[in-house]
Amino acid sequence: QITLKESGPTLVKPTQTLTLTCSFSGFSLSSTGVGVGWIRQPPGKALEWLAVVYWDDTKRYSPSLKNRLTITQDTSKNQVVLTMTNMDPVDTATYFCARLSSEDYSNWGQGALVSVSS
Amino acid sequence: QSALTQPASMSGSPGRSITISCTGASSDVGAYNYVSWYQQHPGKAPKLMIYAVSNRPSGVSNRFSGSKSGNTASLTISGLQVEDEGDYYCSSYTSSNTWVFGGGTKLTVL
């Protein structure tokens, strides 16, 4: 059974850096073709793709957020970490991590709501 | 990259069919057969309903089908059921090696 779970702070202050961890089980990020991505969803709004890391450590980022995002993997811990710098209230959202299988996100975590407020 | 264009809302009667469109560009929907559709119920994570334009994951009802023509992909739900209500999002791989989602369609079954 494949599971993913996001963890991190529920509240951050403007200008701070957000660090989110995706802990997963049931698959290996060392398997060819596999990736783990991050997608966010502001309250009442649409999904927005953020970043992905592949089994070979290739990383891709949303062009609009590229300068603020870093994605890393720790295959020994079955974790993927996303950091986002210079947080702003508009970054308030539920952040999901998801398993990339071929070219679709087949399994999702439950999501983690992050609020940005002073 | 711009979000894919979906109708904001659609409605249908139980038992009828409905088709949700997803319009992109020649650099995403039109370039790859990597269009996916996701269903999301309130407070829940998205669920993959269609992948690679027209393929259903195991466990997804065959009432859901997908297709693509040019820069526009479509999701058709036949035999609408109350439990089909929710938000639907399309997604596509892009020529920048990234992904883009649609703005979402709120489906009401009434």
mmCIF file of C-alpha atoms in Angstrom:
data_model
loop_
_atom_site.group_PDB
_atom_site.id
_atom_site.type_symbol
_atom_site.label_atom_id
_atom_site.label_comp_id
_atom_site.label_asym_id
_atom_site.label_seq_id
_atom_site.Cartn_x
_atom_site.Cartn_y
_atom_site.Cartn_z
ATOM 1 C CA GLN A 1 0.000 0.000 0.000
ATOM 2 C CA ILE A 2 1.354 3.391 -1.041
ATOM 3 C CA THR A 3 1.009 6.215 1.460
ATOM 4 C CA LEU A 4 2.358 9.756 1.645
ATOM 5 C CA LYS A 5 2.076 12.229 4.481
ATOM 6 C CA GLU A 6 3.060 15.867 4.682
ATOM 7 C CA SER A 7 4.406 17.429 7.855
ATOM 8 C CA GLY A 8 5.592 20.863 8.847
ATOM 9 C CA PRO A 9 4.524 24.052 10.559
ATOM 10 C CA THR A 10 0.924 25.159 10.390
ATOM 11 C CA LEU A 11 1.834 28.814 10.799
ATOM 12 C CA VAL A 12 4.775 30.818 9.522
ATOM 13 C CA LYS A 13 5.485 34.519 9.590
ATOM 14 C CA PRO A 14 5.971 36.651 6.488
ATOM 15 C CA THR A 15 9.554 36.560 5.157
ATOM 16 C CA GLN A 16 10.268 33.277 6.939
ATOM 17 C CA THR A 17 11.291 30.071 5.196
ATOM 18 C CA LEU A 18 8.844 27.167 5.074
ATOM 19 C CA THR A 19 10.153 23.614 5.316
ATOM 20 C CA LEU A 20 7.772 20.764 4.550
ATOM 21 C CA THR A 21 8.546 17.061 4.715
ATOM 22 C CA CYS A 22 6.824 14.347 2.720
ATOM 23 C CA SER A 23 7.218 10.921 4.320
ATOM 24 C CA PHE A 24 6.201 8.040 2.122
ATOM 25 C CA SER A 25 5.971 4.264 2.139
ATOM 26 C CA GLY A 26 5.027 1.498 -0.251
ATOM 27 C CA PHE A 27 7.390 2.566 -3.016
ATOM 28 C CA SER A 28 11.012 3.488 -3.524
ATOM 29 C CA LEU A 29 12.270 6.774 -4.911
ATOM 30 C CA SER A 30 15.199 4.775 -6.250
ATOM 31 C CA SER A 31 12.979 3.005 -8.779
ATOM 32 C CA THR A 32 13.375 4.161 -12.360
ATOM 33 C CA GLY A 33 10.674 6.551 -13.477
ATOM 34 C CA VAL A 34 9.408 7.387 -10.016
ATOM 35 C CA GLY A 35 9.202 10.897 -8.632
ATOM 36 C CA VAL A 36 7.663 12.843 -5.782
ATOM 37 C CA GLY A 37 6.118 16.215 -6.400
ATOM 38 C CA TRP A 38 4.574 19.052 -4.454
ATOM 39 C CA ILE A 39 1.315 20.750 -5.350
ATOM 40 C CA ARG A 40 -0.451 23.456 -3.369
ATOM 41 C CA GLN A 41 -4.001 24.763 -3.160
ATOM 42 C CA PRO A 42 -4.939 28.118 -1.623
ATOM 43 C CA PRO A 43 -8.265 28.041 0.210
ATOM 44 C CA GLY A 44 -11.097 27.863 -2.303
ATOM 45 C CA LYS A 45 -8.730 28.009 -5.260
ATOM 46 C CA ALA A 46 -7.170 25.733 -7.832
ATOM 47 C CA LEU A 47 -4.264 23.341 -7.618
ATOM 48 C CA GLU A 48 -0.850 24.774 -8.435
ATOM 49 C CA TRP A 49 2.123 22.592 -9.306
ATOM 50 C CA LEU A 50 5.319 23.505 -7.449
ATOM 51 C CA ALA A 51 8.158 21.051 -7.911
ATOM 52 C CA VAL A 52 9.199 17.441 -8.474
ATOM 53 C CA VAL A 53 12.252 15.321 -7.753
ATOM 54 C CA TYR A 54 12.905 12.165 -9.766
ATOM 55 C CA TRP A 55 14.548 8.871 -8.884
ATOM 56 C CA ASP A 56 17.793 10.078 -10.503
ATOM 57 C CA ASP A 57 17.732 13.316 -8.455
ATOM 58 C CA THR A 58 16.610 15.420 -11.418
ATOM 59 C CA LYS A 59 14.629 18.369 -10.106
ATOM 60 C CA ARG A 60 12.078 20.573 -11.799
ATOM 61 C CA TYR A 61 10.449 23.724 -10.465
ATOM 62 C CA SER A 62 7.514 25.940 -11.293
ATOM 63 C CA PRO A 63 8.929 28.794 -13.393
ATOM 64 C CA SER A 64 7.062 31.390 -11.356
ATOM 65 C CA LEU A 65 8.403 30.120 -8.023
ATOM 66 C CA LYS A 66 11.734 28.695 -9.070
ATOM 67 C CA ASN A 67 13.783 31.278 -7.203
ATOM 68 C CA ARG A 68 12.096 30.457 -3.903
ATOM 69 C CA LEU A 69 11.871 26.671 -3.996
ATOM 70 C CA THR A 70 14.276 23.860 -3.206
ATOM 71 C CA ILE A 71 13.339 20.189 -3.308
ATOM 72 C CA THR A 72 15.556 17.446 -1.926
ATOM 73 C CA GLN A 73 15.251 13.733 -1.314
ATOM 74 C CA ASP A 74 16.523 11.439 1.400
ATOM 75 C CA THR A 75 16.078 7.963 -0.017
ATOM 76 C CA SER A 76 17.375 6.334 3.164
ATOM 77 C CA LYS A 77 14.514 7.900 5.116
ATOM 78 C CA ASN A 78 11.897 7.731 2.339
ATOM 79 C CA GLN A 79 11.407 11.472 2.589
ATOM 80 C CA VAL A 80 11.253 14.447 0.271
ATOM 81 C CA VAL A 81 11.690 17.956 1.626
ATOM 82 C CA LEU A 82 10.424 21.186 0.076
ATOM 83 C CA THR A 83 11.670 24.564 1.239
ATOM 84 C CA MET A 84 10.082 27.831 0.187
ATOM 85 C CA THR A 85 11.773 31.084 1.105
ATOM 86 C CA ASN A 86 10.368 34.541 1.754
ATOM 87 C CA MET A 87 6.872 33.383 2.641
ATOM 88 C CA ASP A 88 3.983 35.798 2.062
ATOM 89 C CA PRO A 89 0.311 35.671 3.079
ATOM 90 C CA VAL A 90 -0.573 34.743 -0.525
ATOM 91 C CA ASP A 91 1.359 31.505 0.046
ATOM 92 C CA THR A 92 -1.298 30.388 2.530
ATOM 93 C CA ALA A 93 -2.450 27.058 1.150
ATOM 94 C CA THR A 94 -2.782 23.347 1.638
ATOM 95 C CA TYR A 95 0.439 21.749 0.440
ATOM 96 C CA PHE A 96 0.196 18.238 -1.008
ATOM 97 C CA CYS A 97 2.938 15.818 -1.905
ATOM 98 C CA ALA A 98 2.217 13.149 -4.483
ATOM 99 C CA ARG A 99 3.912 10.161 -6.114
ATOM 100 C CA LEU A 100 4.711 10.600 -9.777
ATOM 101 C CA SER A 101 4.168 7.453 -11.784
ATOM 102 C CA SER A 102 5.033 7.805 -15.457
ATOM 103 C CA GLU A 103 3.598 11.274 -16.034
ATOM 104 C CA ASP A 104 0.707 11.417 -13.608
ATOM 105 C CA TYR A 105 0.337 11.924 -9.877
ATOM 106 C CA SER A 106 -1.201 8.640 -8.882
ATOM 107 C CA ASN A 107 -1.048 8.824 -5.092
ATOM 108 C CA TRP A 108 -1.470 11.885 -2.889
ATOM 109 C CA GLY A 109 -0.920 12.744 0.728
ATOM 110 C CA GLN A 110 -3.725 14.185 2.811
ATOM 111 C CA GLY A 111 -2.266 17.678 2.585
ATOM 112 C CA ALA A 112 -0.904 20.118 5.148
ATOM 113 C CA LEU A 113 -2.471 23.527 5.670
ATOM 114 C CA VAL A 114 0.092 26.274 6.067
ATOM 115 C CA SER A 115 -0.982 29.774 7.045
ATOM 116 C CA VAL A 116 1.246 32.804 6.628
ATOM 117 C CA SER A 117 0.523 35.567 9.081
ATOM 118 C CA SER A 118 2.329 37.851 11.468
ATOM 119 C CA GLN B 1 3.246 28.951 -17.864
ATOM 120 C CA SER B 2 -0.457 29.678 -17.819
ATOM 121 C CA ALA B 3 -3.026 27.472 -16.137
ATOM 122 C CA LEU B 4 -5.085 25.271 -18.412
ATOM 123 C CA THR B 5 -8.570 26.620 -19.092
ATOM 124 C CA GLN B 6 -11.587 24.783 -17.706
ATOM 125 C CA PRO B 7 -15.179 25.909 -17.263
ATOM 126 C CA ALA B 8 -15.619 27.150 -13.720
ATOM 127 C CA SER B 9 -18.793 25.180 -13.132
ATOM 128 C CA MET B 10 -21.035 22.633 -14.787
ATOM 129 C CA SER B 11 -24.141 20.786 -13.760
ATOM 130 C CA GLY B 12 -25.995 17.711 -14.867
ATOM 131 C CA SER B 13 -28.872 15.481 -13.911
ATOM 132 C CA PRO B 14 -28.445 11.986 -12.512
ATOM 133 C CA GLY B 15 -28.143 9.452 -15.293
ATOM 134 C CA ARG B 16 -27.091 11.996 -17.924
ATOM 135 C CA SER B 17 -23.645 12.586 -19.374
ATOM 136 C CA ILE B 18 -21.419 15.579 -19.099
ATOM 137 C CA THR B 19 -18.140 16.595 -20.746
ATOM 138 C CA ILE B 20 -15.603 18.893 -19.118
ATOM 139 C CA SER B 21 -13.104 20.582 -21.399
ATOM 140 C CA CYS B 22 -9.510 21.520 -20.686
ATOM 141 C CA THR B 23 -7.804 23.853 -23.121
ATOM 142 C CA GLY B 24 -4.083 24.373 -23.173
ATOM 143 C CA ALA B 25 -1.464 25.129 -25.774
ATOM 144 C CA SER B 26 0.791 23.445 -28.286
ATOM 145 C CA SER B 27 3.461 23.399 -25.586
ATOM 146 C CA ASP B 28 1.469 21.309 -23.148
ATOM 147 C CA VAL B 29 -1.843 19.577 -23.935
ATOM 148 C CA GLY B 30 -1.168 19.647 -27.649
ATOM 149 C CA ALA B 31 2.382 18.386 -27.329
ATOM 150 C CA TYR B 32 2.063 15.352 -25.097
ATOM 151 C CA ASN B 33 -0.333 12.550 -24.334
ATOM 152 C CA TYR B 34 0.279 13.201 -20.663
ATOM 153 C CA VAL B 35 -3.042 14.717 -19.670
ATOM 154 C CA SER B 36 -4.503 13.611 -16.374
ATOM 155 C CA TRP B 37 -7.786 14.280 -14.638
ATOM 156 C CA TYR B 38 -8.321 14.478 -10.903
ATOM 157 C CA GLN B 39 -11.471 14.461 -8.793
ATOM 158 C CA GLN B 40 -11.495 16.318 -5.488
ATOM 159 C CA HIS B 41 -14.148 16.285 -2.815
ATOM 160 C CA PRO B 42 -14.265 19.024 -0.171
ATOM 161 C CA GLY B 43 -11.465 18.739 2.334
ATOM 162 C CA LYS B 44 -9.944 15.747 0.558
ATOM 163 C CA ALA B 45 -6.879 15.139 -1.539
ATOM 164 C CA PRO B 46 -7.278 14.913 -5.312
ATOM 165 C CA LYS B 47 -7.854 11.458 -6.764
ATOM 166 C CA LEU B 48 -6.497 10.386 -10.132
ATOM 167 C CA MET B 49 -9.382 9.493 -12.461
ATOM 168 C CA ILE B 50 -7.756 9.478 -15.913
ATOM 169 C CA TYR B 51 -4.098 9.336 -16.939
ATOM 170 C CA ALA B 52 -2.335 9.551 -20.278
ATOM 171 C CA VAL B 53 -5.397 11.200 -21.863
ATOM 172 C CA SER B 54 -7.738 8.221 -21.794
ATOM 173 C CA ASN B 55 -6.579 5.556 -19.354
ATOM 174 C CA ARG B 56 -8.413 4.687 -16.147
ATOM 175 C CA PRO B 57 -6.531 3.589 -13.034
ATOM 176 C CA SER B 58 -7.657 0.378 -11.460
ATOM 177 C CA GLY B 59 -10.799 0.928 -9.421
ATOM 178 C CA VAL B 60 -12.083 3.962 -11.313
ATOM 179 C CA SER B 61 -15.520 3.494 -12.812
ATOM 180 C CA ASN B 62 -15.755 3.012 -16.564
ATOM 181 C CA ARG B 63 -18.299 5.831 -16.533
ATOM 182 C CA PHE B 64 -15.260 8.103 -16.665
ATOM 183 C CA SER B 65 -13.504 8.511 -19.990
ATOM 184 C CA GLY B 66 -10.994 10.912 -21.482
ATOM 185 C CA SER B 67 -9.996 12.136 -24.901
ATOM 186 C CA LYS B 68 -7.941 14.808 -26.601
ATOM 187 C CA SER B 69 -8.094 16.780 -29.806
ATOM 188 C CA GLY B 70 -5.386 19.283 -30.581
ATOM 189 C CA ASN B 71 -4.842 21.545 -27.597
ATOM 190 C CA THR B 72 -8.053 20.533 -25.839
ATOM 191 C CA ALA B 73 -8.602 17.526 -23.621
ATOM 192 C CA SER B 74 -11.976 16.364 -22.368
ATOM 193 C CA LEU B 75 -13.345 14.320 -19.506
ATOM 194 C CA THR B 76 -16.702 12.671 -20.014
ATOM 195 C CA ILE B 77 -18.750 11.295 -17.166
ATOM 196 C CA SER B 78 -21.645 9.137 -18.241
ATOM 197 C CA GLY B 79 -24.545 7.985 -16.092
ATOM 198 C CA LEU B 80 -23.986 10.843 -13.635
ATOM 199 C CA GLN B 81 -24.338 9.912 -9.992
ATOM 200 C CA VAL B 82 -24.684 12.125 -6.948
ATOM 201 C CA GLU B 83 -21.291 10.979 -5.706
ATOM 202 C CA ASP B 84 -19.685 12.404 -8.852
ATOM 203 C CA GLU B 85 -20.225 15.888 -7.452
ATOM 204 C CA GLY B 86 -16.996 17.652 -6.693
ATOM 205 C CA ASP B 87 -14.178 19.578 -8.284
ATOM 206 C CA TYR B 88 -12.355 18.271 -11.329
ATOM 207 C CA TYR B 89 -8.895 19.325 -12.412
ATOM 208 C CA CYS B 90 -6.962 18.543 -15.552
ATOM 209 C CA SER B 91 -3.192 18.512 -15.668
ATOM 210 C CA SER B 92 -0.623 18.299 -18.420
ATOM 211 C CA TYR B 93 3.082 17.808 -18.785
ATOM 212 C CA THR B 94 4.741 20.740 -20.550
ATOM 213 C CA SER B 95 7.628 21.371 -22.925
ATOM 214 C CA SER B 96 9.455 23.010 -20.020
ATOM 215 C CA ASN B 97 9.514 19.620 -18.258
ATOM 216 C CA THR B 98 7.077 20.882 -15.682
ATOM 217 C CA TRP B 99 3.376 20.351 -15.019
ATOM 218 C CA VAL B 100 0.439 22.689 -15.198
ATOM 219 C CA PHE B 101 -3.033 22.294 -13.749
ATOM 220 C CA GLY B 102 -6.329 23.660 -14.905
ATOM 221 C CA GLY B 103 -8.373 26.165 -12.979
ATOM 222 C CA GLY B 104 -10.810 23.464 -11.913
ATOM 223 C CA THR B 105 -14.461 22.743 -12.674
ATOM 224 C CA LYS B 106 -17.080 22.480 -9.964
ATOM 225 C CA LEU B 107 -19.524 19.763 -10.951
ATOM 226 C CA THR B 108 -23.005 19.774 -9.488
ATOM 227 C CA VAL B 109 -25.330 16.809 -9.942
ATOM 228 C CA LEU B 110 -28.923 17.860 -9.453
#
